[in-house]
Short mmCIF file of C-alpha atoms in Angstrom, two decimals:
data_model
loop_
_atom_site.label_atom_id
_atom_site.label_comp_id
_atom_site.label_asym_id
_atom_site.label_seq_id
_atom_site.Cartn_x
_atom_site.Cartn_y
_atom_site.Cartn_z
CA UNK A 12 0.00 0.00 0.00
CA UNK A 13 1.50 3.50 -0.89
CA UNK A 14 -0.02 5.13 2.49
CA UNK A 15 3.03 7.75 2.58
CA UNK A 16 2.69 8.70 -0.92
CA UNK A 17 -0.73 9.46 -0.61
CA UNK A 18 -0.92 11.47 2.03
CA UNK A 19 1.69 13.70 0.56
CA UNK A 20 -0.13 14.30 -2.03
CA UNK A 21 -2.15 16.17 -0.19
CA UNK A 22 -0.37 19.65 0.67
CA UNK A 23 1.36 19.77 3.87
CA UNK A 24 -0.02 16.13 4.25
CA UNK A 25 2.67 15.06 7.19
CA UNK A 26 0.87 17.31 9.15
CA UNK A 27 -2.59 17.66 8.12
CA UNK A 28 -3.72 14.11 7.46
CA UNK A 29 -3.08 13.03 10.89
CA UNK A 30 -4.09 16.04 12.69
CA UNK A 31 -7.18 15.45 10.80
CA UNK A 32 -7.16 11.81 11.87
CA UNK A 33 -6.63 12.66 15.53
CA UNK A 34 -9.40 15.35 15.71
CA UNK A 35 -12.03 12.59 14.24
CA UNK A 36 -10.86 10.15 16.50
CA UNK A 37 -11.36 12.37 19.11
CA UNK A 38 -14.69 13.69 17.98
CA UNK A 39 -15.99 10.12 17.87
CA UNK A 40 -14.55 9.67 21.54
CA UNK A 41 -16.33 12.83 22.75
CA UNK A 42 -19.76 11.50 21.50
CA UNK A 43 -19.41 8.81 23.99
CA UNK A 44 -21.25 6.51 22.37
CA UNK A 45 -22.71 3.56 24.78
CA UNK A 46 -21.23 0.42 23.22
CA UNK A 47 -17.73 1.80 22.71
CA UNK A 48 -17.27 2.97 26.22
CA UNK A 49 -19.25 -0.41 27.63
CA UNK A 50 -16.39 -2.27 25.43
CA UNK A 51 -14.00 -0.16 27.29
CA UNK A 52 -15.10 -0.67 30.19
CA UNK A 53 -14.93 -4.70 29.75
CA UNK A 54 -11.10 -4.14 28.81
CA UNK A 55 -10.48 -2.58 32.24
CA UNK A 56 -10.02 1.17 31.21
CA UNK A 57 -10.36 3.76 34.11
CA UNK A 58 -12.69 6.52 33.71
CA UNK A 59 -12.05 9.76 33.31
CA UNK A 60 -12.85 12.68 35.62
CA UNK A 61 -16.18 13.06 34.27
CA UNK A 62 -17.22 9.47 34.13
CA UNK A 63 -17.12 8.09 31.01
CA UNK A 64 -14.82 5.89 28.70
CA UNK A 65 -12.29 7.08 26.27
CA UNK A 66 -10.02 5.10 23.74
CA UNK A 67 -7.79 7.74 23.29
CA UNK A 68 -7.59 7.60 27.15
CA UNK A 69 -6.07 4.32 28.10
CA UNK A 70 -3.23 5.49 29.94
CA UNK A 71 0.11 3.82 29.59
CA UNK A 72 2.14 4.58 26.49
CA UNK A 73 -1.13 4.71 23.94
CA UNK A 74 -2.41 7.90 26.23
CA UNK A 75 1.42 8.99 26.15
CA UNK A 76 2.00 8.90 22.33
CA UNK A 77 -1.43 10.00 21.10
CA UNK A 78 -3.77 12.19 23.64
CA UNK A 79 -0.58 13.91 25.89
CA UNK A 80 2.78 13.69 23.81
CA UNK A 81 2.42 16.90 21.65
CA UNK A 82 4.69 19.24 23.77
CA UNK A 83 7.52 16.55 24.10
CA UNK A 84 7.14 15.46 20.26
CA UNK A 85 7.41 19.33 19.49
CA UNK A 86 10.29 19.76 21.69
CA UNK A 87 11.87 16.68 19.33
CA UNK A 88 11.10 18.43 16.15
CA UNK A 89 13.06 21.68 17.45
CA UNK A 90 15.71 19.77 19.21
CA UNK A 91 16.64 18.28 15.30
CA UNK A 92 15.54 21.05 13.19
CA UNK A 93 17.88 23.27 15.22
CA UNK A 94 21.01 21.09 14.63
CA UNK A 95 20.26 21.38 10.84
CA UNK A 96 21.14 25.21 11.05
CA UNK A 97 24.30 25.63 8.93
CA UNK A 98 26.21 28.44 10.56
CA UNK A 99 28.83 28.22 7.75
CA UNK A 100 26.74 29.43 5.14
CA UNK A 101 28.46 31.15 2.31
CA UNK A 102 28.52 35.03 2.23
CA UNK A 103 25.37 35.31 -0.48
CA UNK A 104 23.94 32.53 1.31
CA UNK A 105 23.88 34.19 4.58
CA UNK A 106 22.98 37.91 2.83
CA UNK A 107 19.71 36.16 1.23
CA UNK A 108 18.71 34.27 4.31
CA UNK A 109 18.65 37.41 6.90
CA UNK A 110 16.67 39.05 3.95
CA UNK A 111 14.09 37.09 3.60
CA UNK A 112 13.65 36.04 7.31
CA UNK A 113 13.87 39.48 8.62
CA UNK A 114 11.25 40.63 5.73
CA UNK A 115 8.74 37.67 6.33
CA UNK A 116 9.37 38.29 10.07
CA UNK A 117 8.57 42.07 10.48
CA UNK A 118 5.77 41.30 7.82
CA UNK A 119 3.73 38.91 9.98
CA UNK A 120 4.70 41.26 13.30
CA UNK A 121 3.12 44.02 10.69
CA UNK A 122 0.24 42.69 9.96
CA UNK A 123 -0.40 41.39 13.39
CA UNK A 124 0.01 44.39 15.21
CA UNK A 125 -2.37 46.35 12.49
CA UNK A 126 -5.02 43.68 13.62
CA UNK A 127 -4.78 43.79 17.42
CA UNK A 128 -5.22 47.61 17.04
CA UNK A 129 -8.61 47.55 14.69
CA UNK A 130 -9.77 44.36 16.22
CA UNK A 131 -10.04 41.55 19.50
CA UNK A 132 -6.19 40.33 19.32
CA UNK A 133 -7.86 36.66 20.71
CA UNK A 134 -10.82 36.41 18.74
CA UNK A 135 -11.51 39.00 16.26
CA UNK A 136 -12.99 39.22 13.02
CA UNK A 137 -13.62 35.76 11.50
CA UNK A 138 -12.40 34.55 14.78
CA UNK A 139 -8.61 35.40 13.69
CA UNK A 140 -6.30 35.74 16.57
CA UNK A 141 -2.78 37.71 16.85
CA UNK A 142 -1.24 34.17 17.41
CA UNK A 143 -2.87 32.55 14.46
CA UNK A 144 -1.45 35.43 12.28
CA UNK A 145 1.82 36.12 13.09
CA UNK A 146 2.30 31.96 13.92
CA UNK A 147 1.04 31.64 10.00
CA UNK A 148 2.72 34.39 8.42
CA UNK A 149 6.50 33.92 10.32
CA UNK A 150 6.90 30.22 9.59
CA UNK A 151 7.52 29.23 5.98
CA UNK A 152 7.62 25.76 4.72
CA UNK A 153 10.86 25.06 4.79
CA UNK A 154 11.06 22.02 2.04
CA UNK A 155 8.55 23.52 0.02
CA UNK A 156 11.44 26.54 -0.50
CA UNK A 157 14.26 23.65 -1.41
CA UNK A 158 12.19 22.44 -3.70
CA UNK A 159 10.71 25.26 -5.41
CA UNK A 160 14.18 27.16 -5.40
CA UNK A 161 15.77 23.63 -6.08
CA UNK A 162 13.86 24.15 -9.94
CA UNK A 163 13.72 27.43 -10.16
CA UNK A 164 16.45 29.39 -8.39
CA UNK A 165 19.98 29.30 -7.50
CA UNK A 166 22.99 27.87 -5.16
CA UNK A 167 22.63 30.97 -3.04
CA UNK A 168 18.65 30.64 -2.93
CA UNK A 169 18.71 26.93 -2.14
CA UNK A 170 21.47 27.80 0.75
CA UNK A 171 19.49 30.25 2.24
CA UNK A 172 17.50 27.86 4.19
CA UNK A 173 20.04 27.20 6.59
CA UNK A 174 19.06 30.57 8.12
CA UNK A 175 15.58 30.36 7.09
CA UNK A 176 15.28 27.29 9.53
CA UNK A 177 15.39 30.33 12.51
CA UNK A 178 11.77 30.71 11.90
CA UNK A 179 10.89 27.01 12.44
CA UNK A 180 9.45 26.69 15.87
CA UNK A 181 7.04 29.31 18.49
CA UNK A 182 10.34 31.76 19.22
CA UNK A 183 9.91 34.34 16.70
CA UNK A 184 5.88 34.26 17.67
CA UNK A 185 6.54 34.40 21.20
CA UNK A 186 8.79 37.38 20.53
CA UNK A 187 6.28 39.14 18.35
CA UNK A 188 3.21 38.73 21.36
CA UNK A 189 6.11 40.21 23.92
CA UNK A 190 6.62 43.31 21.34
CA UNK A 191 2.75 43.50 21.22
CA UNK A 192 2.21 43.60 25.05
CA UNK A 193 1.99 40.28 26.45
CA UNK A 194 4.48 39.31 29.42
CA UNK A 195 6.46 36.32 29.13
CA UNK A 196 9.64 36.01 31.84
CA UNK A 197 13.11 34.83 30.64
CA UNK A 198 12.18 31.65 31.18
CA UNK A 199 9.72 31.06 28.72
CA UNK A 200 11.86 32.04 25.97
CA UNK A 201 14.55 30.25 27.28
CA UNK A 202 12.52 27.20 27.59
CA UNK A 203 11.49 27.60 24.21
CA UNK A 204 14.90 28.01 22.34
CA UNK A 205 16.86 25.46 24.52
CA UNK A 206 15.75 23.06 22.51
CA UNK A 207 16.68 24.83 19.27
CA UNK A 208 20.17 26.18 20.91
CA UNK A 209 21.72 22.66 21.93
CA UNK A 210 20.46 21.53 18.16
CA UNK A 211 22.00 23.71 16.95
CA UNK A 212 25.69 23.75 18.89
CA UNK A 213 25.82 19.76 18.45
CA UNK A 214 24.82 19.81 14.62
CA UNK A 215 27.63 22.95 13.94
CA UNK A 216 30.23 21.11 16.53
CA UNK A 217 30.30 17.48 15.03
CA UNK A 218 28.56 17.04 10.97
CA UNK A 219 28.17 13.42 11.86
CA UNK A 220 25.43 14.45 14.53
CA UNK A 221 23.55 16.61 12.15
CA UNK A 222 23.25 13.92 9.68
CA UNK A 223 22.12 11.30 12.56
CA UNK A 224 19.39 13.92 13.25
CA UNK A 225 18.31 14.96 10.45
CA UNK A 226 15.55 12.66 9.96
CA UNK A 227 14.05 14.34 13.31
CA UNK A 228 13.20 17.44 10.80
CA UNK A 229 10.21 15.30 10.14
CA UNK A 230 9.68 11.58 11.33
CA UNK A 231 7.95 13.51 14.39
CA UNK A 232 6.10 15.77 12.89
CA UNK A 233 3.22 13.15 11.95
CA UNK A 234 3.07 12.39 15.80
CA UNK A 235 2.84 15.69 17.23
CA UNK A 236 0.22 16.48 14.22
CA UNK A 237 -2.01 13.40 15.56
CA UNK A 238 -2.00 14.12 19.28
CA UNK A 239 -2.79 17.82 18.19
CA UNK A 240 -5.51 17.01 16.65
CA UNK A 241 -6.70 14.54 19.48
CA UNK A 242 -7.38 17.72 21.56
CA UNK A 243 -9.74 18.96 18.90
CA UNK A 244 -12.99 18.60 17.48
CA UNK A 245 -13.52 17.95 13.47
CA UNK A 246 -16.23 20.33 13.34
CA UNK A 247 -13.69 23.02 13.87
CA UNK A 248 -12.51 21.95 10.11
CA UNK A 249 -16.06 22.77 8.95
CA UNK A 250 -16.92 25.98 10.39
CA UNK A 251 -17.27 28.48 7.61
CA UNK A 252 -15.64 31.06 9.77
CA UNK A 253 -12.75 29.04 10.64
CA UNK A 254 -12.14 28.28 6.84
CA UNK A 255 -12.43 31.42 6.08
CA UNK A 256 -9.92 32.59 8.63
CA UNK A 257 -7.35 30.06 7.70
CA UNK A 258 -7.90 31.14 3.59
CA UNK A 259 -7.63 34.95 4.56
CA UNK A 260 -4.22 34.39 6.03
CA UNK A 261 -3.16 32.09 3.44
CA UNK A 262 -3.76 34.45 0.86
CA UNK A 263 -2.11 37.20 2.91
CA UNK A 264 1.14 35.16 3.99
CA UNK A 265 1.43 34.82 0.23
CA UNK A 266 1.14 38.17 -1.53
CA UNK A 267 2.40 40.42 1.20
CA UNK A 268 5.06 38.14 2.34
CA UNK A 269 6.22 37.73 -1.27
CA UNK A 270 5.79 41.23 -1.92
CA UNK A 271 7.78 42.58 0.89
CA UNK A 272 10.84 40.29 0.55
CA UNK A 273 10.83 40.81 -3.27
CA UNK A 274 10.66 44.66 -1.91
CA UNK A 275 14.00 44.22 0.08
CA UNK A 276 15.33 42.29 -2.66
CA UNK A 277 14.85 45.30 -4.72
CA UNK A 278 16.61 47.07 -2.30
CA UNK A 279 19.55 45.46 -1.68
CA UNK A 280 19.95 45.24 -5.80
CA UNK A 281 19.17 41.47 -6.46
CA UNK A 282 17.68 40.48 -10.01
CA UNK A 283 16.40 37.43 -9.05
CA UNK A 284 12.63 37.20 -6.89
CA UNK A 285 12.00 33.53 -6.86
CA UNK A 286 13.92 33.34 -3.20
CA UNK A 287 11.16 36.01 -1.35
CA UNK A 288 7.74 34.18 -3.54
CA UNK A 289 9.75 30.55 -2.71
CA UNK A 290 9.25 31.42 1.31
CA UNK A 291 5.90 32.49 0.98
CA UNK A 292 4.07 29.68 1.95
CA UNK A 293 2.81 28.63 5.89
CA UNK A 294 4.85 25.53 7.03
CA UNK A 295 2.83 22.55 8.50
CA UNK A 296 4.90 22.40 11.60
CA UNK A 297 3.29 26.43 12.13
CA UNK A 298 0.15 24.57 13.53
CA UNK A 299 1.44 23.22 16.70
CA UNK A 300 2.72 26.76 17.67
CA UNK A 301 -0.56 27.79 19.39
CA UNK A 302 -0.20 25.24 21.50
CA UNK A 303 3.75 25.88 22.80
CA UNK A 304 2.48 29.62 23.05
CA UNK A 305 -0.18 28.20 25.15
CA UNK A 306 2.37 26.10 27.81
CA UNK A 307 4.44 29.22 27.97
CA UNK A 308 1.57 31.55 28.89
CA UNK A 309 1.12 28.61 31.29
CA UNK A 310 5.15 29.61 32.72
CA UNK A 311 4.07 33.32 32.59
CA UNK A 312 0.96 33.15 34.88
CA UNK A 313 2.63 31.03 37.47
CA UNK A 314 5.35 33.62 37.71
CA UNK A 315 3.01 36.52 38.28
CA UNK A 316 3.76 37.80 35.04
CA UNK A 317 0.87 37.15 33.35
CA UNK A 318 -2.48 37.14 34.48
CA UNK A 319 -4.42 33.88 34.83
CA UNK A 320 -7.13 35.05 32.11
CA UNK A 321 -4.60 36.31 29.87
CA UNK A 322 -3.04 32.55 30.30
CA UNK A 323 -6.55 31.19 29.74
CA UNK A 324 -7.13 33.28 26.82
CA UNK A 325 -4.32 31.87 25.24
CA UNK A 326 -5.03 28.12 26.38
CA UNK A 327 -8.66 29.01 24.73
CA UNK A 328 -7.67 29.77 20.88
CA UNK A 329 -4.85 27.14 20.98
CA UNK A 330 -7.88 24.53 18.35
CA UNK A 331 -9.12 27.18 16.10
CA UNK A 332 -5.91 28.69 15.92
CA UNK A 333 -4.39 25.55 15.15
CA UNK A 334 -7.24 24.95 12.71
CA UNK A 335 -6.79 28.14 10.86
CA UNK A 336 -3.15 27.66 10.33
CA UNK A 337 -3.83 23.93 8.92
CA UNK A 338 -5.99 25.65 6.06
CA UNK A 339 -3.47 28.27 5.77
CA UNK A 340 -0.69 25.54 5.10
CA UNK A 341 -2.87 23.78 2.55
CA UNK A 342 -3.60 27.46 1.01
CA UNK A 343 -0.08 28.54 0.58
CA UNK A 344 0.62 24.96 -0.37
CA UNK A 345 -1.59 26.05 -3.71
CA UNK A 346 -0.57 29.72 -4.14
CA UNK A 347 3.19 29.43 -2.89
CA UNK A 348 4.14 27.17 -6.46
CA UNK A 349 2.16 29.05 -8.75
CA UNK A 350 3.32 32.62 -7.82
CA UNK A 351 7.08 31.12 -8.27
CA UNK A 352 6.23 29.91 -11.61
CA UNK A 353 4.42 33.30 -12.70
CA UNK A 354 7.32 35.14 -11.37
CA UNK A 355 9.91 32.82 -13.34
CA UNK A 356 7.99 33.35 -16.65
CA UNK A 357 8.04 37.00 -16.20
CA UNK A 358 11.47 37.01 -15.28
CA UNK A 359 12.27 35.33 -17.99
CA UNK A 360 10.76 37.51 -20.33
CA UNK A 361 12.85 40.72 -19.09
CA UNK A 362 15.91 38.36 -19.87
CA UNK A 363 16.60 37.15 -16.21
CA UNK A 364 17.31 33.67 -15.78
CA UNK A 365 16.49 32.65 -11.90
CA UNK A 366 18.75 29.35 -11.81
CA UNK A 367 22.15 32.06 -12.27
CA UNK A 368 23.72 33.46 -9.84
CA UNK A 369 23.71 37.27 -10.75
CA UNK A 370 27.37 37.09 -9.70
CA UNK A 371 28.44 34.56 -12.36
CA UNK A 372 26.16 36.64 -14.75
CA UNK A 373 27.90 40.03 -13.87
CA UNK A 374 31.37 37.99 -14.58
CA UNK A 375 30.34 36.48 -18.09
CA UNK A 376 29.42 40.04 -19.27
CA UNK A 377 32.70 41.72 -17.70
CA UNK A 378 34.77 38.49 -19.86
CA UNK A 379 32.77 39.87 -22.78
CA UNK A 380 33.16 43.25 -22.76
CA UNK A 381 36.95 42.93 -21.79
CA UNK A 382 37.40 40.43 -24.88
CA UNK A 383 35.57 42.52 -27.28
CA UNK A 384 37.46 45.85 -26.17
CA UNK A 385 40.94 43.88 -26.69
#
């Protein structure tokens, strides 16, 4: 059976599919439906603390794994994704990748702020949140970029990830609700980019261990995706408000994202855009940030420096922020390849090949004029 195939077929299907999964499992198990829970029951499973019987609530390792392991299978994911961050990038490398992380960055802080000023922050219009936008908008799909600048762009484009991977994970979010008012101590940053910091010393101190963890980038991710989604309900996926939330920041992670970073690109006097339209896409992994935003509030409020309904608040919007950033993967998923290929036509057209490296193109025309002057 081609199981793994199929599901990524689907965009951002590591993620999605199973968090899908998980959520109908655990819609099923919140009906409570008589004959499943009496067949429960038979087995020996306790009850919960409101009296009934749930499969996903077995205890021992199943309970572990699939209803409670989210935080620790997150923590995983940063752990490895943090080794994979290249520190010797080369010069044009390193120029592209603060570019285009800054400019997606300060983008998503943008357009985050603008909405907490006009509307709720937690639950505004369409039910959008402050989390949901700058969590969607800051995060870019990391393989979806290799691949896309892979075809279409160049050495320096494709090794621009390395730095890129900064924005995989709940720091940068967790930052951006600090600038917008929300108290988090040290600690809850800390806690959030130890994970990502010893990554990232052992995979720049010893190559070996960043190849032994580089499958971690994504053999958890399915995991993390499934016990996500067994905290949620399905119907969250069908709420027309929801989908219409997580479409309205797909759309906007994708044309001002791209249009900003093809802005600084501009700027800073490169010919080539497919590197800023390339990262304009919502990465899969974005989804389980409401949640680590969530446990951190959690630190916050039992430090004093956050208020218990602030925490709450958070803790509240963690599902239909989570939802909303699933449809905004699969939307960017759609928009992400197209806009690259529009912008490679056009490109093309005005004589500018995106696989070249505008240095080696400078070069060839400096041999050229030289030889035809001598």
């Amino acid at each position: 059976m081609k199981i793994k195939k199929t599901i990524e077929k689907v965009p951002g299907g590591l993620m999605v599919v199973p968090l899908l999964f998980g959520a109908l499992l655990n819609t099923i198990d919140q009906m409570h439906i008589p004959f499943v829970m009496n067949f429960l029951k038979k087995l020996g499973v306790a009850q919960t603390p409101d009296g009934f019987y749930e499969f996903l609530r077995i205890g021992g390792f199943s309970e572990a794994l699939f209803k409670n392991g989210s935080l620790v299978l997150i923590a995983l994911f940063l752990f490895c994704a943090g080794s994979q961050m290249n520190l010797k990038v080369g010069g044009r490398a390193l120029k592209k990748g603060v570019l285009l992380t800054s400019s997606k960055y300060l983008t998503g802080l943008a357009i985050g702020l603008l909405f907490g000023l006009f509307f709720d922050p937690m639950d505004g219009i369409l039910g959008l949140s402050t989390l949901a936008i700058i969590a969607a908008m800051t995060n870019g799909n990391g393989g979806m970029y290799v691949a896309l600048t892979g075809q279409y762009g160049n050495r320096s484009d494709v090794g621009a990830v390395s730095v890129l991977s900064l924005n995989d994970g709940p720091f940068l979010t967790l930052m951006s609700l600090g600038l917008l008012g929300s108290s988090f101590p040290v600690i809850a940053f800390i806690a959030v980019l130890l994970p990502i910091g010893l990554g990232m010393l052992l995979g720049n101190l010893d190559p070996e261990i960043r190849a032994f963890l580089k499958p971690g980038e994504i053999l958890p991710v399915p995991f993390f995706a499934f016990a996500l989604g067994a905290g949620m309900n399905l119907a969250s996926f069908f709420n027309p408000s929801v989908v219409a939330a997580g479409l309205t920041i797909g759309i906007l992670t994708t044309v001002l994202t791209a249009a900003t970073g093809i802005l600084v690109f501009k700027l800073f006097k490169e010919k080539s855009y497919i590197g800023p339209v390339a990262e304009a896409s919502t990465a899969g992994n974005a989804a389980a940030t409401p949640a680590a935003i969530a446990a951190a509030s959690a630190v916050a409020a039992s430090s004093g420096m956050m208020t218990s309904a602030e925490a709450a608040g958070y803790a509240s919007i963690v599902n239909v922020a989570t939802a909303q950033i699933s449809i905004a993967t699969l939307t960017t998923a759609i928009l992400c390849p197209i806009a690259v290929i529009l912008v490679d036509k056009y490109q093309k057209k005005r004589g500018i090949d995106g696989t070249i490296e505008d240095l080696v193109l400078n070069n060839d025309i400096n041999k050229a004029t030289h030889s035809s002057s001598n």
